[in-house]
Amino acid sequence: MVAVDSERPKDPGVRQGDLGLRVHWCVLPFRVLLVLTSHRGIQMYESDGSIMVYWHALDSGDTSSVQAVFARGIAASGHFICVGTWTGRVLVFDIPAKGPNIVLSEELAGHQTPVTDIATEPAQGQDSVADMVTADDSGLLCVWRSGSEFTLLTRIPGFGIPCPSVQLWQGIIAAGYGNGQVRLYEATTGTLHVQINAHARAISALDLAPEAGKLLSAAEDTFVHIWKLSRSPESGYIEAALLL
């Protein structure tokens, strides 16, 4: 059993679920860590949850007492774990093969509004490959190449609608928005290929079956849809077909 600080948020206008109370298994090349976030900080546990190996406190600094402080969006990329924050910055933690000597190695500054989600996929040793995407409350997407230093490759402009969930598959970005749309972008260029009015209300979450190329979308309209993603071998154009 893992204990999480459950103190109520100071901002009565913000739902507790919006404050980044998240849990995620981070599968690294050499170990698996359980990562939890709250408005107090970031906790990392061994895979069985028995030992906390790292704690990172969230410093509100000069933040007003009425502004929510939180971490939101968790993903593993190589031997790094990336966590988004309310400031728009993404914290990059360098994880050793074993033990608690975890280091905050970098802070990525691509967003001006709070990060909502982070998605990654293995780069497989290719140069200039976009292997991480981050999303924020304005709908902006930042596309990154991981490494000893993370490089911002491109920004995909938002349109004032939050992007609560994002996935990355074979160079395709699948982004779910607060207006119920699912959009598919080319990760390397940011080109929009597909725009789907998938749901009547805000997208809650996207999930992906990478081997099958199937995307699941869930929304506040209580519906769940499954989409088959593919890329035309002739044109390279991205396509999406509704399965359910």
Short mmCIF file of C-alpha atoms in Angstrom, two decimals:
data_model
loop_
_atom_site.label_atom_id
_atom_site.label_comp_id
_atom_site.label_asym_id
_atom_site.label_seq_id
_atom_site.Cartn_x
_atom_site.Cartn_y
_atom_site.Cartn_z
CA MET A 1 0.00 0.00 0.00
CA VAL A 2 1.31 3.44 -0.99
CA ALA A 3 0.23 6.50 1.02
CA VAL A 4 -0.44 9.77 -0.80
CA ASP A 5 -0.91 13.14 0.86
CA SER A 6 -4.64 13.82 0.68
CA GLU A 7 -4.82 17.35 2.10
CA ARG A 8 -7.54 19.32 0.36
CA PRO A 9 -6.38 21.89 -2.21
CA LYS A 10 -6.41 25.55 -1.21
CA ASP A 11 -8.23 26.65 -4.36
CA PRO A 12 -11.96 25.85 -3.94
CA GLY A 13 -12.57 26.48 -7.64
CA VAL A 14 -10.34 23.64 -8.77
CA ARG A 15 -11.49 20.05 -8.66
CA GLN A 16 -9.12 17.72 -6.81
CA GLY A 17 -8.93 15.48 -9.89
CA ASP A 18 -7.54 18.43 -11.87
CA LEU A 19 -4.60 18.88 -9.50
CA GLY A 20 -2.48 16.15 -11.01
CA LEU A 21 -3.19 13.29 -8.59
CA ARG A 22 -1.72 10.74 -10.97
CA VAL A 23 -0.18 7.26 -10.75
CA HIS A 24 1.88 5.73 -13.54
CA TRP A 25 4.14 2.70 -14.01
CA CYS A 26 7.34 3.91 -15.70
CA VAL A 27 9.05 1.07 -17.56
CA LEU A 28 12.73 1.92 -18.02
CA PRO A 29 15.30 -0.24 -19.83
CA PHE A 30 16.70 -1.55 -16.53
CA ARG A 31 13.99 -1.09 -13.89
CA VAL A 32 10.34 -0.26 -13.29
CA LEU A 33 9.28 2.57 -11.00
CA LEU A 34 5.86 3.55 -9.69
CA VAL A 35 5.47 7.32 -9.92
CA LEU A 36 2.81 9.31 -8.06
CA THR A 37 2.13 13.04 -8.29
CA SER A 38 0.10 15.37 -6.10
CA HIS A 39 -0.05 19.08 -5.33
CA ARG A 40 2.67 18.49 -2.71
CA GLY A 41 5.27 16.70 -4.82
CA ILE A 42 6.44 13.76 -6.89
CA GLN A 43 7.03 10.35 -5.33
CA MET A 44 8.88 7.45 -6.95
CA TYR A 45 8.65 3.90 -5.59
CA GLU A 46 10.23 0.57 -6.43
CA SER A 47 8.05 -1.63 -8.61
CA ASP A 48 6.41 -3.43 -5.69
CA GLY A 49 5.53 -0.13 -4.01
CA SER A 50 7.32 -1.07 -0.80
CA ILE A 51 10.16 1.48 -0.85
CA MET A 52 10.04 5.14 -1.80
CA VAL A 53 13.33 5.84 -3.58
CA TYR A 54 12.80 9.52 -4.39
CA TRP A 55 10.74 12.53 -3.32
CA HIS A 56 10.65 15.84 -5.17
CA ALA A 57 8.79 18.67 -3.45
CA LEU A 58 6.89 21.15 -5.61
CA ASP A 59 8.00 24.67 -4.72
CA SER A 60 5.26 27.25 -5.22
CA GLY A 61 7.78 30.11 -4.96
CA ASP A 62 5.95 33.37 -5.49
CA THR A 63 2.76 31.64 -6.55
CA SER A 64 -0.40 33.22 -5.20
CA SER A 65 -2.13 31.23 -2.46
CA VAL A 66 -5.20 30.91 -4.70
CA GLN A 67 -3.30 29.27 -7.57
CA ALA A 68 -3.20 25.48 -7.63
CA VAL A 69 0.24 23.85 -7.48
CA PHE A 70 0.48 20.41 -9.05
CA ALA A 71 2.36 17.97 -11.25
CA ARG A 72 0.50 16.35 -14.12
CA GLY A 73 1.63 14.11 -16.97
CA ILE A 74 4.14 11.29 -16.40
CA ALA A 75 6.15 9.33 -18.98
CA ALA A 76 9.39 7.34 -19.28
CA SER A 77 11.84 8.04 -22.09
CA GLY A 78 15.00 5.93 -22.14
CA HIS A 79 16.55 6.21 -18.68
CA PHE A 80 14.63 9.41 -17.95
CA ILE A 81 11.27 10.02 -16.29
CA CYS A 82 9.48 13.21 -17.37
CA VAL A 83 6.80 14.93 -15.28
CA GLY A 84 4.79 18.03 -16.25
CA THR A 85 3.96 20.86 -13.85
CA TRP A 86 1.50 23.68 -13.29
CA THR A 87 4.14 26.20 -14.49
CA GLY A 88 4.30 24.66 -17.96
CA ARG A 89 7.75 23.24 -17.34
CA VAL A 90 8.56 19.56 -17.75
CA LEU A 91 10.90 18.08 -15.13
CA VAL A 92 13.36 15.49 -16.47
CA PHE A 93 14.74 13.03 -13.91
CA ASP A 94 17.81 10.91 -14.67
CA ILE A 95 17.21 7.43 -13.22
CA PRO A 96 20.16 5.16 -12.27
CA ALA A 97 20.10 1.42 -12.89
CA LYS A 98 19.43 0.87 -9.19
CA GLY A 99 19.28 2.76 -5.94
CA PRO A 100 17.92 6.17 -4.93
CA ASN A 101 20.47 8.46 -6.63
CA ILE A 102 17.87 10.07 -8.88
CA VAL A 103 18.79 13.50 -10.24
CA LEU A 104 16.69 16.32 -11.68
CA SER A 105 18.79 16.78 -14.80
CA GLU A 106 16.78 19.28 -16.85
CA GLU A 107 13.67 21.46 -16.95
CA LEU A 108 12.04 21.81 -20.37
CA ALA A 109 10.47 25.21 -21.01
CA GLY A 110 8.18 24.78 -24.01
CA HIS A 111 4.80 25.68 -22.48
CA GLN A 112 3.28 28.84 -21.04
CA THR A 113 0.26 27.12 -19.45
CA PRO A 114 0.02 24.01 -17.22
CA VAL A 115 1.08 20.71 -18.76
CA THR A 116 -1.79 18.23 -19.11
CA ASP A 117 -0.17 15.07 -20.48
CA ILE A 118 3.05 13.55 -21.83
CA ALA A 119 3.48 10.68 -24.29
CA THR A 120 6.64 8.90 -25.46
CA GLU A 121 7.69 6.06 -27.72
CA PRO A 122 11.07 4.35 -28.23
CA ALA A 123 13.37 6.27 -30.60
CA GLN A 124 15.14 3.03 -31.64
CA GLY A 125 18.44 4.84 -32.12
CA GLN A 126 17.31 7.00 -35.04
CA ASP A 127 18.59 10.56 -35.32
CA SER A 128 16.18 13.52 -35.31
CA VAL A 129 13.29 11.27 -34.29
CA ALA A 130 10.41 12.84 -32.40
CA ASP A 131 9.97 10.48 -29.45
CA MET A 132 8.13 12.65 -26.92
CA VAL A 133 5.16 15.00 -27.07
CA THR A 134 3.81 17.24 -24.30
CA ALA A 135 0.40 18.95 -24.17
CA ASP A 136 -1.03 21.81 -22.16
CA ASP A 137 -4.18 23.65 -21.11
CA SER A 138 -4.14 25.88 -24.20
CA GLY A 139 -4.00 22.90 -26.58
CA LEU A 140 -0.37 23.58 -27.53
CA LEU A 141 1.70 20.49 -28.32
CA CYS A 142 5.50 20.45 -28.04
CA VAL A 143 7.41 17.74 -29.84
CA TRP A 144 10.79 16.68 -28.44
CA ARG A 145 13.76 14.47 -29.19
CA SER A 146 15.12 12.85 -26.03
CA GLY A 147 18.76 12.35 -25.20
CA SER A 148 21.43 13.59 -22.81
CA GLU A 149 19.74 16.94 -23.52
CA PHE A 150 16.16 17.10 -24.76
CA THR A 151 15.65 19.09 -27.97
CA LEU A 152 12.44 20.89 -28.93
CA LEU A 153 11.74 19.95 -32.55
CA THR A 154 8.46 21.75 -33.22
CA ARG A 155 5.42 23.36 -31.63
CA ILE A 156 1.92 22.56 -32.83
CA PRO A 157 -0.23 25.60 -32.02
CA GLY A 158 -3.27 25.21 -29.80
CA PHE A 159 -6.60 26.91 -30.38
CA GLY A 160 -7.61 27.79 -26.85
CA ILE A 161 -9.07 24.36 -26.08
CA PRO A 162 -7.27 22.18 -23.49
CA CYS A 163 -5.67 18.94 -24.66
CA PRO A 164 -6.19 16.55 -21.69
CA SER A 165 -4.64 13.50 -23.34
CA VAL A 166 -2.06 12.73 -26.00
CA GLN A 167 -0.53 9.57 -27.48
CA LEU A 168 2.42 8.91 -29.81
CA TRP A 169 2.58 6.01 -32.28
CA GLN A 170 5.01 5.45 -35.16
CA GLY A 171 5.56 9.16 -35.65
CA ILE A 172 1.84 9.96 -35.35
CA ILE A 173 0.53 12.22 -32.59
CA ALA A 174 -3.04 11.51 -31.44
CA ALA A 175 -4.39 14.40 -29.40
CA GLY A 176 -7.76 14.55 -27.61
CA TYR A 177 -9.30 17.95 -26.89
CA GLY A 178 -11.82 19.57 -24.60
CA ASN A 179 -14.25 20.10 -27.48
CA GLY A 180 -14.50 16.35 -28.16
CA GLN A 181 -12.18 16.35 -31.16
CA VAL A 182 -9.39 13.88 -31.84
CA ARG A 183 -6.65 15.23 -34.09
CA LEU A 184 -3.84 13.26 -35.74
CA TYR A 185 -0.61 15.08 -36.53
CA GLU A 186 2.69 14.20 -38.18
CA ALA A 187 5.10 14.37 -35.26
CA THR A 188 8.18 15.56 -37.15
CA THR A 189 6.47 18.40 -39.02
CA GLY A 190 3.35 19.14 -36.98
CA THR A 191 1.17 18.71 -40.08
CA LEU A 192 -2.51 18.02 -39.31
CA HIS A 193 -3.68 14.90 -41.18
CA VAL A 194 -7.00 13.99 -39.57
CA GLN A 195 -9.57 15.91 -37.51
CA ILE A 196 -12.41 13.85 -36.02
CA ASN A 197 -15.46 15.12 -34.15
CA ALA A 198 -15.18 12.02 -31.99
CA HIS A 199 -17.32 12.95 -28.98
CA ALA A 200 -20.07 15.34 -27.94
CA ARG A 201 -18.18 16.45 -24.85
CA ALA A 202 -14.59 16.80 -23.66
CA ILE A 203 -12.12 13.97 -24.21
CA SER A 204 -11.15 12.46 -20.84
CA ALA A 205 -8.42 10.09 -21.98
CA LEU A 206 -6.78 8.40 -24.93
CA ASP A 207 -5.07 5.02 -24.79
CA LEU A 208 -3.16 3.10 -27.42
CA ALA A 209 -2.49 -0.52 -28.33
CA PRO A 210 0.82 0.01 -30.17
CA GLU A 211 1.15 -3.44 -31.73
CA ALA A 212 -2.36 -3.32 -33.18
CA GLY A 213 -2.36 0.39 -33.98
CA LYS A 214 -5.69 0.86 -32.18
CA LEU A 215 -6.58 4.07 -30.37
CA LEU A 216 -9.22 4.24 -27.62
CA SER A 217 -10.95 7.52 -26.79
CA ALA A 218 -13.10 8.12 -23.70
CA ALA A 219 -15.04 11.30 -23.04
CA GLU A 220 -17.41 13.06 -20.68
CA ASP A 221 -20.32 12.09 -22.96
CA THR A 222 -19.94 8.60 -21.38
CA PHE A 223 -18.96 6.98 -24.70
CA VAL A 224 -15.81 5.03 -25.53
CA HIS A 225 -14.68 4.66 -29.16
CA ILE A 226 -11.97 2.52 -30.74
CA TRP A 227 -10.13 3.73 -33.84
CA LYS A 228 -7.78 1.90 -36.17
CA LEU A 229 -4.77 4.03 -37.11
CA SER A 230 -2.80 3.42 -40.27
CA ARG A 231 -0.49 5.13 -42.73
CA SER A 232 -1.01 4.85 -46.48
CA PRO A 233 2.02 3.08 -48.00
CA GLU A 234 1.64 5.11 -51.21
CA SER A 235 1.18 8.65 -49.88
CA GLY A 236 2.32 8.26 -46.28
CA TYR A 237 -0.92 9.95 -45.25
CA ILE A 238 -2.34 9.09 -41.82
CA GLU A 239 -5.79 7.53 -41.68
CA ALA A 240 -8.22 6.64 -38.89
CA ALA A 241 -11.19 4.26 -39.13
CA LEU A 242 -13.88 3.91 -36.46
CA LEU A 243 -14.14 0.30 -35.21
CA LEU A 244 -16.47 0.81 -32.26
#
